[in-house]
Coordinates of C-alpha atoms in Angstrom, one line a residue:
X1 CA 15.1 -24.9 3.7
X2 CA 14.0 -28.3 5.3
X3 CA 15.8 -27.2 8.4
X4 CA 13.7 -24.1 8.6
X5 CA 10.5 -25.0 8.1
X6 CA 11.2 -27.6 10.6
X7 CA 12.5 -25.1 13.2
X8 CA 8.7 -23.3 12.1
X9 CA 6.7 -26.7 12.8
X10 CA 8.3 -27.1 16.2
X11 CA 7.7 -23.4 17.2
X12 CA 4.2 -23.7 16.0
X13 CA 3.6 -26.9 17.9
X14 CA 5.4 -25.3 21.0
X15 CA 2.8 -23.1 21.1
X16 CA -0.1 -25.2 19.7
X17 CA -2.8 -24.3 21.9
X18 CA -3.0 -20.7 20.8
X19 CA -5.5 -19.7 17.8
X20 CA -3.1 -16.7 17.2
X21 CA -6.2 -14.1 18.0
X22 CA -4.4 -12.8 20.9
X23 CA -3.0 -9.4 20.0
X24 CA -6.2 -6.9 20.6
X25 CA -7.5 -6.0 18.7
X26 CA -5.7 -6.4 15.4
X27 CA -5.3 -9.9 15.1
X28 CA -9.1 -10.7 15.5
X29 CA -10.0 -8.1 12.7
X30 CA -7.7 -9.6 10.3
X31 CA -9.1 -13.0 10.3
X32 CA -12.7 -11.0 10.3
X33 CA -11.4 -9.4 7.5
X34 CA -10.9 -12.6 5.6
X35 CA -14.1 -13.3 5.8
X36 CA -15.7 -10.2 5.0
X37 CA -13.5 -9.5 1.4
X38 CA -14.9 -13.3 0.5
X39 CA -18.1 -12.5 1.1
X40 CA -17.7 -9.2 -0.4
X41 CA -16.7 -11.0 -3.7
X42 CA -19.3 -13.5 -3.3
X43 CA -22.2 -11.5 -2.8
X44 CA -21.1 -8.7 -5.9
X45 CA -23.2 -5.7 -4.5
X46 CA -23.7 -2.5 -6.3
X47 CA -22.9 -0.5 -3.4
X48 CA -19.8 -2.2 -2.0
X49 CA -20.5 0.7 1.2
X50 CA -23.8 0.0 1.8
X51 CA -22.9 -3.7 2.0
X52 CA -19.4 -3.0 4.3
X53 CA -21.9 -0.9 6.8
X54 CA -24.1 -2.9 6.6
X55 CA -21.7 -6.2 7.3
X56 CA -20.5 -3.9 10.4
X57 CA -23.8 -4.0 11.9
X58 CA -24.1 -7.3 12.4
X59 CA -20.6 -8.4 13.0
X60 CA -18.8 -5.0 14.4
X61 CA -14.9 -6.3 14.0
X62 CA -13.7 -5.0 10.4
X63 CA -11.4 -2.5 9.2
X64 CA -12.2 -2.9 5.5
X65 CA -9.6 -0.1 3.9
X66 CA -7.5 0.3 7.1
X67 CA -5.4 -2.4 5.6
X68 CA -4.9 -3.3 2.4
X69 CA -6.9 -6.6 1.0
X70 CA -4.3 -8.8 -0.7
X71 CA -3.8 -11.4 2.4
X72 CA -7.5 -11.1 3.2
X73 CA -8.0 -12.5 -0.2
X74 CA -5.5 -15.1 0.0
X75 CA -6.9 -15.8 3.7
X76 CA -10.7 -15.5 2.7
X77 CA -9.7 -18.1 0.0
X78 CA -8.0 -20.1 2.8
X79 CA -11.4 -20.2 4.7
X80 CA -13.7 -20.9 1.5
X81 CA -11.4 -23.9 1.2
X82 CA -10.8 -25.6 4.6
X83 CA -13.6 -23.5 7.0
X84 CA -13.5 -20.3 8.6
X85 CA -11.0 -21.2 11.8
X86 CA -8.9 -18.8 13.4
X87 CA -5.6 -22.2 12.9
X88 CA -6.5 -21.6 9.1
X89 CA -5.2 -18.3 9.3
X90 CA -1.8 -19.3 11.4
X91 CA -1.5 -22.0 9.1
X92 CA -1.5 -19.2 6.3
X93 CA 0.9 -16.8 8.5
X94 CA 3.5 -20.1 8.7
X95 CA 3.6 -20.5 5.2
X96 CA 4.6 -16.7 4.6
X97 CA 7.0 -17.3 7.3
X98 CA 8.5 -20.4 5.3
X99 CA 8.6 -18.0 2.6
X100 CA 10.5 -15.2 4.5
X101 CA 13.1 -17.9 5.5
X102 CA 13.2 -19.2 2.3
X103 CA 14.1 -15.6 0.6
X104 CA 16.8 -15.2 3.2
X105 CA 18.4 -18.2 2.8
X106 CA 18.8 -17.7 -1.2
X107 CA 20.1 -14.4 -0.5
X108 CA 22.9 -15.6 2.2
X109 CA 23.8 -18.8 0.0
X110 CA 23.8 -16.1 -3.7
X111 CA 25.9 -13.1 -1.7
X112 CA 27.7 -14.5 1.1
X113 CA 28.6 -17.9 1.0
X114 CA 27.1 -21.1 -0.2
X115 CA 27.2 -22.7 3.3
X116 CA 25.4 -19.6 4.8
X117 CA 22.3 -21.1 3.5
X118 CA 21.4 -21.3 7.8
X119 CA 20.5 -18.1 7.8
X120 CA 16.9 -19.3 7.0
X121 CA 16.9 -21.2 10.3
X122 CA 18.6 -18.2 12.2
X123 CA 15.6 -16.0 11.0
X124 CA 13.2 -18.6 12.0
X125 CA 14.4 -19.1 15.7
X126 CA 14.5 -14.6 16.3
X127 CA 12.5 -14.0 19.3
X128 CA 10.2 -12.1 16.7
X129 CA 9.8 -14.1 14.0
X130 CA 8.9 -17.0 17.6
X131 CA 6.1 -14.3 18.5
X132 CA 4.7 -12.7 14.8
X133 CA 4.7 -16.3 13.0
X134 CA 2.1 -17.4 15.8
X135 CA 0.0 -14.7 15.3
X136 CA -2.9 -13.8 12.7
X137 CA -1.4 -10.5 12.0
X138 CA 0.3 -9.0 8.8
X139 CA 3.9 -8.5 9.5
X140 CA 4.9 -11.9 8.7
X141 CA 3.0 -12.0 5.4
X142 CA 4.9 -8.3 4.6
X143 CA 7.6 -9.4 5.8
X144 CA 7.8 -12.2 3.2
X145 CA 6.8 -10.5 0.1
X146 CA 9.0 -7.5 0.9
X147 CA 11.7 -10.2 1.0
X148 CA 11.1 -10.9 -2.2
X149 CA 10.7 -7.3 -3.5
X150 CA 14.3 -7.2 -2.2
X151 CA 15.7 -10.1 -3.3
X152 CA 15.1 -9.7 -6.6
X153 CA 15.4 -6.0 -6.8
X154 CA 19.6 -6.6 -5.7
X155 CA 19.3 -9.4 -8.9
X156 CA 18.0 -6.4 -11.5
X157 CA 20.3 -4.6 -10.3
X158 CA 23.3 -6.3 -10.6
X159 CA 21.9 -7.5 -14.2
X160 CA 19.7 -5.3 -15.5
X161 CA 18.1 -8.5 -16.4
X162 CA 14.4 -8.2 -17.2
X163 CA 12.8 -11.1 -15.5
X164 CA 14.2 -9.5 -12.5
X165 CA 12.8 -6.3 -13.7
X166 CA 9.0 -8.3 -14.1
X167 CA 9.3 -10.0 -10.5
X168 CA 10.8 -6.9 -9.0
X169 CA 7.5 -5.2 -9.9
X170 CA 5.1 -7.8 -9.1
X171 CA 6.8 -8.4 -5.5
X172 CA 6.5 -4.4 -4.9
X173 CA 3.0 -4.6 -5.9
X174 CA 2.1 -7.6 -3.8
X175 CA 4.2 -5.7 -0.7
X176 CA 2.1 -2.6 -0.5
X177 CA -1.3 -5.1 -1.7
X178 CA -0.3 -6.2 1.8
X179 CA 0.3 -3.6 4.4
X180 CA 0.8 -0.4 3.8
X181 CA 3.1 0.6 6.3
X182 CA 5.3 -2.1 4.0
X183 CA 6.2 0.8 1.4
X184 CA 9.6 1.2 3.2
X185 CA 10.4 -1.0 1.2
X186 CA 10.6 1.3 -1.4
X187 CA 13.2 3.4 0.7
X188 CA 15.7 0.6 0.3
X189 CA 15.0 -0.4 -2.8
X190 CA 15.2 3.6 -4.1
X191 CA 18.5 4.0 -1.8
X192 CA 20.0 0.9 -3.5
X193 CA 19.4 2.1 -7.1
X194 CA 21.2 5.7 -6.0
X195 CA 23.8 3.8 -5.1
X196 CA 24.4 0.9 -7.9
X197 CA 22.9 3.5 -10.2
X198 CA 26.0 3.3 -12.7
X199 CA 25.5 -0.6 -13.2
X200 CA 22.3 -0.4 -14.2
X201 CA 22.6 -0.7 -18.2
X202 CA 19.8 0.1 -19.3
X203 CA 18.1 2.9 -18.2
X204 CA 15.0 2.5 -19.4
X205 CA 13.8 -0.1 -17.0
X206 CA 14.1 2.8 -14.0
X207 CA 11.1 4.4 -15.8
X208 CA 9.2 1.1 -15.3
X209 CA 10.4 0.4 -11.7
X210 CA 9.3 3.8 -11.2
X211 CA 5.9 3.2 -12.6
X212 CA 6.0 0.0 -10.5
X213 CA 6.1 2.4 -7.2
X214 CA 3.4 4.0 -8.2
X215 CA 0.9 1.4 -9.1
X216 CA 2.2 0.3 -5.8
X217 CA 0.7 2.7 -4.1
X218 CA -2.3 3.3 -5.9
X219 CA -4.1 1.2 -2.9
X220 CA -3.1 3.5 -0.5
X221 CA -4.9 6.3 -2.5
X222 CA -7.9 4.3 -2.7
X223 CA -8.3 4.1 1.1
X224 CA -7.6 7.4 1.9
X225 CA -10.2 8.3 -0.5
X226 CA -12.7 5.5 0.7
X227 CA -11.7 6.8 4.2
X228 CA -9.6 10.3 4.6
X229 CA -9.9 9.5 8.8
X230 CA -6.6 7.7 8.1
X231 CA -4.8 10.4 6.9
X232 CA -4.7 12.2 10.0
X233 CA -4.2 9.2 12.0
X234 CA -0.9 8.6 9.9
X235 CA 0.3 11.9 9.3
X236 CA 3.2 12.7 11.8
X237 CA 2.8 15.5 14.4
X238 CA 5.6 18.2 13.7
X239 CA 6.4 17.6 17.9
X240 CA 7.1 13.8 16.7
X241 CA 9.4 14.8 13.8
X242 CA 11.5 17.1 16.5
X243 CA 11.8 14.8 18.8
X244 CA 15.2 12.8 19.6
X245 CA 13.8 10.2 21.5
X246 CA 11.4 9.4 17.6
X247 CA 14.4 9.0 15.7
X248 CA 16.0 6.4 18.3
X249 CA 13.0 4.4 19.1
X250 CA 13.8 1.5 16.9
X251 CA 17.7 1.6 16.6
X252 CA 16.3 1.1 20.3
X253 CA 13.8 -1.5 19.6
X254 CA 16.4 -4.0 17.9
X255 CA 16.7 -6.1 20.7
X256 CA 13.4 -6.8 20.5
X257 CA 13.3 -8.8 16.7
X258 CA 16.9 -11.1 17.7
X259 CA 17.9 -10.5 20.7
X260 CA 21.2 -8.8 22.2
X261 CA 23.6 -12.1 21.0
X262 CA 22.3 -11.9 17.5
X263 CA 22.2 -8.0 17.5
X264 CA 26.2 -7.2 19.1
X265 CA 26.8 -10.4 16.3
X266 CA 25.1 -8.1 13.5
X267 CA 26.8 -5.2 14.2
X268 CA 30.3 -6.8 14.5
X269 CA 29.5 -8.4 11.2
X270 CA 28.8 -5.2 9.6
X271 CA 32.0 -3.7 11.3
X272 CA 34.5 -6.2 10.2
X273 CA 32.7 -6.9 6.8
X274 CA 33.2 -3.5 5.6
X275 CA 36.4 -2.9 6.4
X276 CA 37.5 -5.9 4.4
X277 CA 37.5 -5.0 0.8
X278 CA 36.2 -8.2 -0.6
X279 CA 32.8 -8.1 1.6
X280 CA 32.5 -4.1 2.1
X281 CA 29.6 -4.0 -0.8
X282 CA 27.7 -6.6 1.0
X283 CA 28.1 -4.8 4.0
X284 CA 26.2 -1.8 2.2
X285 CA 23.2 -3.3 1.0
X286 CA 22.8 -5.0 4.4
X287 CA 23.6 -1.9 6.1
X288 CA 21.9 0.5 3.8
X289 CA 18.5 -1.7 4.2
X290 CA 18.3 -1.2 8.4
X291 CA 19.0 2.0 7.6
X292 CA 16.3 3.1 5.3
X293 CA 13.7 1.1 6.8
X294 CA 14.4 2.6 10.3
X295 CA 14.2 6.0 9.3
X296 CA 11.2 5.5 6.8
X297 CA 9.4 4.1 9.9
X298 CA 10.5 6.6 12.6
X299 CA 8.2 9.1 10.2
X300 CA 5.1 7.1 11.2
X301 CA 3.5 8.0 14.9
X302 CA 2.7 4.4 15.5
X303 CA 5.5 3.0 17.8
X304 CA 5.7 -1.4 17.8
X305 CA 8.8 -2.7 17.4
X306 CA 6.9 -5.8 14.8
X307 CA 6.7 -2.1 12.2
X308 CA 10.4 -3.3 11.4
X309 CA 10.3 -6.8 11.3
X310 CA 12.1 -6.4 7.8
X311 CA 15.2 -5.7 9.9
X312 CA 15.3 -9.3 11.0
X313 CA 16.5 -11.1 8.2
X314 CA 19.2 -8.0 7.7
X315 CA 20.4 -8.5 10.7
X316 CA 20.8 -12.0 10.3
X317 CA 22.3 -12.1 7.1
X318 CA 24.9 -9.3 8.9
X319 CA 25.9 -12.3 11.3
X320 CA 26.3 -14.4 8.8
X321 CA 28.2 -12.0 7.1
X322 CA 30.8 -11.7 10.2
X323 CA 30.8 -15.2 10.8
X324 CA 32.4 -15.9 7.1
X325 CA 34.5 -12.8 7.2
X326 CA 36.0 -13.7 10.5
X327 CA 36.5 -17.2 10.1
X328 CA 38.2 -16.4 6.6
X329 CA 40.3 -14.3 7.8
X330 CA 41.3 -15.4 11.1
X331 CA 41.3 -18.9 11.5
X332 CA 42.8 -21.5 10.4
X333 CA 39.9 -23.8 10.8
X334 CA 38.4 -22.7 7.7
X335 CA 34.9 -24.5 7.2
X336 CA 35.1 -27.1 10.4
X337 CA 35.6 -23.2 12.2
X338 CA 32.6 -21.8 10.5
X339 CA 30.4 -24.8 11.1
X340 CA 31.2 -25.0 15.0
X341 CA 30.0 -21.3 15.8
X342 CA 27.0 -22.1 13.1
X343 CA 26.1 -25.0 15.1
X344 CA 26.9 -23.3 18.7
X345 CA 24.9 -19.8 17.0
X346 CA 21.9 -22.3 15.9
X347 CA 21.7 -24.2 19.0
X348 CA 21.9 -20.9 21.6
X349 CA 18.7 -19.4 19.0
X350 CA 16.8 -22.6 19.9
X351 CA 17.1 -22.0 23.0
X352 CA 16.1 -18.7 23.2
X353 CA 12.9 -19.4 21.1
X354 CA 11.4 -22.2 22.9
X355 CA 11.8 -19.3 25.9
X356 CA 10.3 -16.6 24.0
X357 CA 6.6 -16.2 25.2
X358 CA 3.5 -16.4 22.6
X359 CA -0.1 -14.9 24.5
X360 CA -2.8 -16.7 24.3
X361 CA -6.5 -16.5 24.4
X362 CA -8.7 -19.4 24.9
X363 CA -12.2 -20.0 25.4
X364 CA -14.1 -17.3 23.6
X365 CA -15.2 -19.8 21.4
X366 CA -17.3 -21.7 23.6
X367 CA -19.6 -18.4 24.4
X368 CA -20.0 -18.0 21.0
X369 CA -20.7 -22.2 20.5
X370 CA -23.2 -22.0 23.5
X371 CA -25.2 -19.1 21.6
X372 CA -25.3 -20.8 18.5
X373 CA -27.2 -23.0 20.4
X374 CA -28.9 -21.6 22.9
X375 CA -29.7 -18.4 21.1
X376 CA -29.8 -19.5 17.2
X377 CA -31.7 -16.0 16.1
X378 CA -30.6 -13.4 18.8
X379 CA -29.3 -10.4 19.7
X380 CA -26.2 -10.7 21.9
X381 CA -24.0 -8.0 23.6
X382 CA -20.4 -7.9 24.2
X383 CA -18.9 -6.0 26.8
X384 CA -14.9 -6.6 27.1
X385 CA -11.7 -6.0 25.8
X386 CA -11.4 -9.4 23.6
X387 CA -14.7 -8.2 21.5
X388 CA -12.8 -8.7 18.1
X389 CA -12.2 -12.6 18.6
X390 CA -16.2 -12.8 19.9
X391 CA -17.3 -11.8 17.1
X392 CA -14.8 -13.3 15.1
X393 CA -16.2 -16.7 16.5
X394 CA -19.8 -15.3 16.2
X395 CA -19.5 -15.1 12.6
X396 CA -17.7 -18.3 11.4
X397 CA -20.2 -19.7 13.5
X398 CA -23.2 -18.4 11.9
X399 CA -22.4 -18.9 8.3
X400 CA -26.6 -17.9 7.4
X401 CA -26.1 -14.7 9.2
X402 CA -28.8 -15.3 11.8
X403 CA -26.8 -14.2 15.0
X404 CA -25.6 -10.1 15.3
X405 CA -23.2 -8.7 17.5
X406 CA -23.8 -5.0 19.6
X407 CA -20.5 -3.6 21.8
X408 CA -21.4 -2.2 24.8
X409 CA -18.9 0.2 23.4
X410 CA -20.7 1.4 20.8
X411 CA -24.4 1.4 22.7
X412 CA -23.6 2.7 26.1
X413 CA -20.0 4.2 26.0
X414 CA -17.3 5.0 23.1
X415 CA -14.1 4.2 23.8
X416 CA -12.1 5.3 20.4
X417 CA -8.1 5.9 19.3
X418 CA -7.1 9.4 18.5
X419 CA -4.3 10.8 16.3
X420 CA -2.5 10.3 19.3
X421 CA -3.4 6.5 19.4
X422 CA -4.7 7.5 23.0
X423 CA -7.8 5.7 23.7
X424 CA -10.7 8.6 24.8
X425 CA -13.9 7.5 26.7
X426 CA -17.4 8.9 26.8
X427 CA -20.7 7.4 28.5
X428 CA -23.9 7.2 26.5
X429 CA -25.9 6.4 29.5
X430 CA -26.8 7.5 33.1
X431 CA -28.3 5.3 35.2
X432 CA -28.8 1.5 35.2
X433 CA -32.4 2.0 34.1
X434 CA -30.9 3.7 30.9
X435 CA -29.3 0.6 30.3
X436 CA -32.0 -1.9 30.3
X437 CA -33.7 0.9 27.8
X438 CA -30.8 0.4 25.4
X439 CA -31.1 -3.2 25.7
X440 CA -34.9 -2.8 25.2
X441 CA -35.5 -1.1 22.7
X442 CA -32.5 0.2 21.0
X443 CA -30.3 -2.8 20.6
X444 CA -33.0 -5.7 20.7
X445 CA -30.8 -7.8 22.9
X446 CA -31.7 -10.2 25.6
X447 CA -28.4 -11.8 26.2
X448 CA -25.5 -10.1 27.3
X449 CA -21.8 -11.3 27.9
X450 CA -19.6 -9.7 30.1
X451 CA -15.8 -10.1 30.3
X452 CA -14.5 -10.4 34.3
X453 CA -10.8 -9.7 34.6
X454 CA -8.0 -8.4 37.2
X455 CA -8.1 -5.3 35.4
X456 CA -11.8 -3.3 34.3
X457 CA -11.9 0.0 33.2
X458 CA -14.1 2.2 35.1
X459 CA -15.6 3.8 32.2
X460 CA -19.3 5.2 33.8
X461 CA -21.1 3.2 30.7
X462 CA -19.5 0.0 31.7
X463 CA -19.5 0.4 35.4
X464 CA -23.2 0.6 34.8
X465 CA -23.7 -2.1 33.1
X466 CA -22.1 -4.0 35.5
X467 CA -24.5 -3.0 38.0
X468 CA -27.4 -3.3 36.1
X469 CA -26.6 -6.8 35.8
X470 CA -27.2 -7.5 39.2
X471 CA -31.1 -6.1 38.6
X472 CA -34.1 -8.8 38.7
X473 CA -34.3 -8.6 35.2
X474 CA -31.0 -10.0 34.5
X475 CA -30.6 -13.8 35.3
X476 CA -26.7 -15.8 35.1
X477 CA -27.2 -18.3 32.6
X478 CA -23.8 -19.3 32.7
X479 CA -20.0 -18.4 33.5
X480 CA -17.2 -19.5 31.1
X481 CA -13.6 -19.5 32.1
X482 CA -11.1 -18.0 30.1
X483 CA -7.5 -17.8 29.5
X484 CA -6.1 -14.3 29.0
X485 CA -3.5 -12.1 30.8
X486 CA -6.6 -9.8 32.0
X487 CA -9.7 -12.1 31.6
X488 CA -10.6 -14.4 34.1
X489 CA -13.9 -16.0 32.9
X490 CA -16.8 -14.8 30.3
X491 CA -20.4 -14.4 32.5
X492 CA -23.3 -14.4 30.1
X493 CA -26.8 -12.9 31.3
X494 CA -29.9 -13.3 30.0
X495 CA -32.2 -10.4 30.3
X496 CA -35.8 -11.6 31.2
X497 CA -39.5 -9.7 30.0
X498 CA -40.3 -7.9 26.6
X499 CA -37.3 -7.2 24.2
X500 CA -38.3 -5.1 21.2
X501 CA -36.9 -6.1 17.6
X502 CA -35.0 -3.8 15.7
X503 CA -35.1 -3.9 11.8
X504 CA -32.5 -0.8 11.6
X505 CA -29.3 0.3 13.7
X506 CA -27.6 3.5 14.3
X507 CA -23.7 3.2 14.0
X508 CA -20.7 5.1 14.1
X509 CA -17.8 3.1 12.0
X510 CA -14.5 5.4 13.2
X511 CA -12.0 3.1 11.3
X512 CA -14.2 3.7 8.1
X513 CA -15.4 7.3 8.4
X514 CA -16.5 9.9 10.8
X515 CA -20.5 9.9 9.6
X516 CA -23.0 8.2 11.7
X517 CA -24.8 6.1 9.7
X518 CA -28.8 5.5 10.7
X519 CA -31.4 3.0 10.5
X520 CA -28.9 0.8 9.3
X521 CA -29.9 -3.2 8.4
X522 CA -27.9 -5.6 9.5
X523 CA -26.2 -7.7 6.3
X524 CA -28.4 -11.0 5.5
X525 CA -27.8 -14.2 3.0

């Protein structure tokens, strides 16, 4: 275990400079998110909407039921605790990742061999546990309670013992209290119990798993009620479901979590494991689990090869799996055999991970710092593709809510994801005197920031605001460089003569529900 969080410090420290904000917009929203749930619990409201819309008006980065709130809890927590930094939240993703490695290396020492215990380390050093573990995103965190889930699941099973039972429940719980697109989980764990059904003794305690499942999923309920929009972004088109190329996506996508050396090592693992009799059960649970997760997640239209990082540790464990088998059965070596390809296995991972590339975005922050300054009671607007981790910083930096965030792309163009996840534009405005009117008197802002980059989308509301920029009225305060694969530097305008205050906002909050919401006041301490 030592071993593996070490492997995680020295990954983390690898890539040290990053806050782990840079996957857009996600990871920005679930560190927002953080923040919002804790001040959802402090502040009590009667109407927890009102307060949510009202949130999004001033800081316009939330997804409130798009994802479940048990990490946001834990993270919010985090924040109240040691201040609201984006490394807070890494630090928080690490220590779920110590827990996934944990989890897999009490599995591989309980079911394969007592020296497999390394499998922890192997999990650690996959190119995708490098990349996910060094970012502010969910999959980790799911990743390390559905371990759990599992690993004690496989213990209830085999003896019906009811501790197991308890934790089994608790861990499914906590895995859908997570992310919802998690619930695979319950695929496994429901194709395990068909096929072990005969030694479970008493049969009693299905009823309660069952129960567990349900409770499990009562969150999911909730948010489609609190906002039905995300049925039909998760509901399958029957063209998807037809479609050979959607049931071989992530068999496809497997090289992606370990790599091609740990992946042709899983499958030879699984191979020779079940065609030797003593290992040939192991080989089913390990086998059954990718299974069940890849075809529970090939239902979903979203396509990210992170939606089955719960593959990882099974396809480590199948290595490991091979490893003993072979070196059993083969050699003569016995263990000095097994711990030369463990240490030759190890050592080839590390390499690979201090290769494996982590984005980064850097310098956001210091726009949001200069405002706080600057600008202590304004109005700012954000024009860019990074807009979650602005306002992110805009909020942890403002903890009297004094500051308030507009997006271009909700004043002077939408840019919003369909079913089809395929982003669709529209323009709110005509002319560059149209957007100086927004500023004016719609928005109330007088400073604007403006992402440059290699790549900007020609959008007629943003090309316009580009050239309004270059009016009289707009003077450059400042430029601020910044580190991203399409940003270049930050340029913040200030927007000279009258700028009318606003006491209410119009809205539209897609991720939340398809009204527009009026005259809305932005949330205040």
């Amino acid at each position: 275990m030592l071993v593996s969080v070490l492997a995680l410090a020295a990954i983390a420290m690898l890539h040290g400079t990053g806050d782990g904000l840079w996957f857009q917009g996600d990871a920005p929203r679930h560190a927002m998110n953080g923040l919002f749930w804790w001040d959802l619990l402090r502040a009590a409201p009667r109407d927890p909407v009102e307060f949510v819309v009202q949130y999004y008006a001033r800081f316009p980065a939330l997804s409130p039921v798009t994802y479940p709130p048990l990490f946001y809890l834990i993270e919010g927590m985090a924040f109240a605790i040691a201040g609201p930094s984006p490394y807070v939240a890494r630090v928080l993703v690490l220590c779920f990742a110590a827990t996934a490695c944990a989890y897999t290396m009490l599995w591989a020492r309980r079911w394969i061999d007592p020296m497999a215990g390394w499998a922890g380390t192997a999990l650690a050093l996959t190119p995708a546990m490098v990349v996910w573990s060094n970012s502010v995103m969910l999959n980790v965190p799911a990743l390390a309670v559905a371990l759990g889930m599992l690993y004690h699941a496989r213990r209830w099973i085999e003896s019906s013992a009811r501790r197991q039972l308890v934790l089994t429940m608790l861990f499914t719980v906590a895995t859908v209290a997570t992310y919802f697109q998690a619930a695979s989980v319950l695929a496994i764990g429901g194709a395990w119990v068909v096929w072990q059904r005969s030694d479970i003794r008493d049969r009693r305690q299905l009823r309660w798993m069952a129960a567990a499942g349900a409770v499990a999923l009562l969150p999911v309920v909730v948010a489609l009620a609190l906002a039905p929009v995300q049925l039909a972004r998760h509901l399958p088109p029957l063209s998807t479901l037809a479609s050979a190329r959607n049931w071989t996506y992530y068999w496809r996508a497997l090289p992606e979590l370990t790599g091609w050396g740990l992946l042709a090592s899983a499958g030879l693992g699984l191979l020779v494991s079940f065609a030797t009799p003593r290992w040939r059960r192991e080989a089913v649970y390990l086998g059954l689990w990718i299974v069940m997760l890849l075809v529970a997640m090939s239902f979903l239209p979203a396509r990210e090869s992170r939606y089955v990082l719960l593959a990882a540790p099974a396809l480590v464990m199948s290595a490991a799996l091979g490893i003993v088998c072979i070196t059993d059965r083969w050699t003569s070596g016995g263990a000095w055999m097994n711990t030369l390809v463990v240490v030759a296995s190890l050592s080839a991972m590390g390499l690979l991970a201090t290769h494996t590339r982590v984005p980064t975005v850097s310098g956001i922050r210091d726009v949001a710092a200069y405002l706080a300054v600057a600008a202590p009671n304004d109005a700012v607007l954000f024009d860019g593709d990074h807009s979650g981790v602005f306002v992110f910083y805009m909020r942890s930096l403002d903890p009297d809510f004094q500051r308030r965030t507009v997006l271009a792309s909700k004043l002077l163009y939408a840019a919003s994801n369909r079913r089809t996840f395929e982003v669709v534009e529209e323009s709110y405005v005509a002319s560059t005197d149209d957007v100086v009117t927004a500023l004016r008197s719609r928005a109330g802002t007088r400073y604007v920031a403006f992402e440059r980059g290699s790549i900007e989308h020609e959008v007629a509301g943003r090309r316009l605001l580009r050239e309004a920029l270059q009016r009289a009225e707009f003077t450059l305060v400042r430029s601020f460089p910044v580190s991203a694969w399409d940003t270049r530097r930050i340029d913040l305008y200030r927007l000279e003569g009258t700028v009318t205050p606003i006491l209410g906002v119009d809205l539209t909050f897609p991720s939340f529900s398809t009204r527009r919401f009026l005259q809305v006041r932005p949330i205040t301490r």
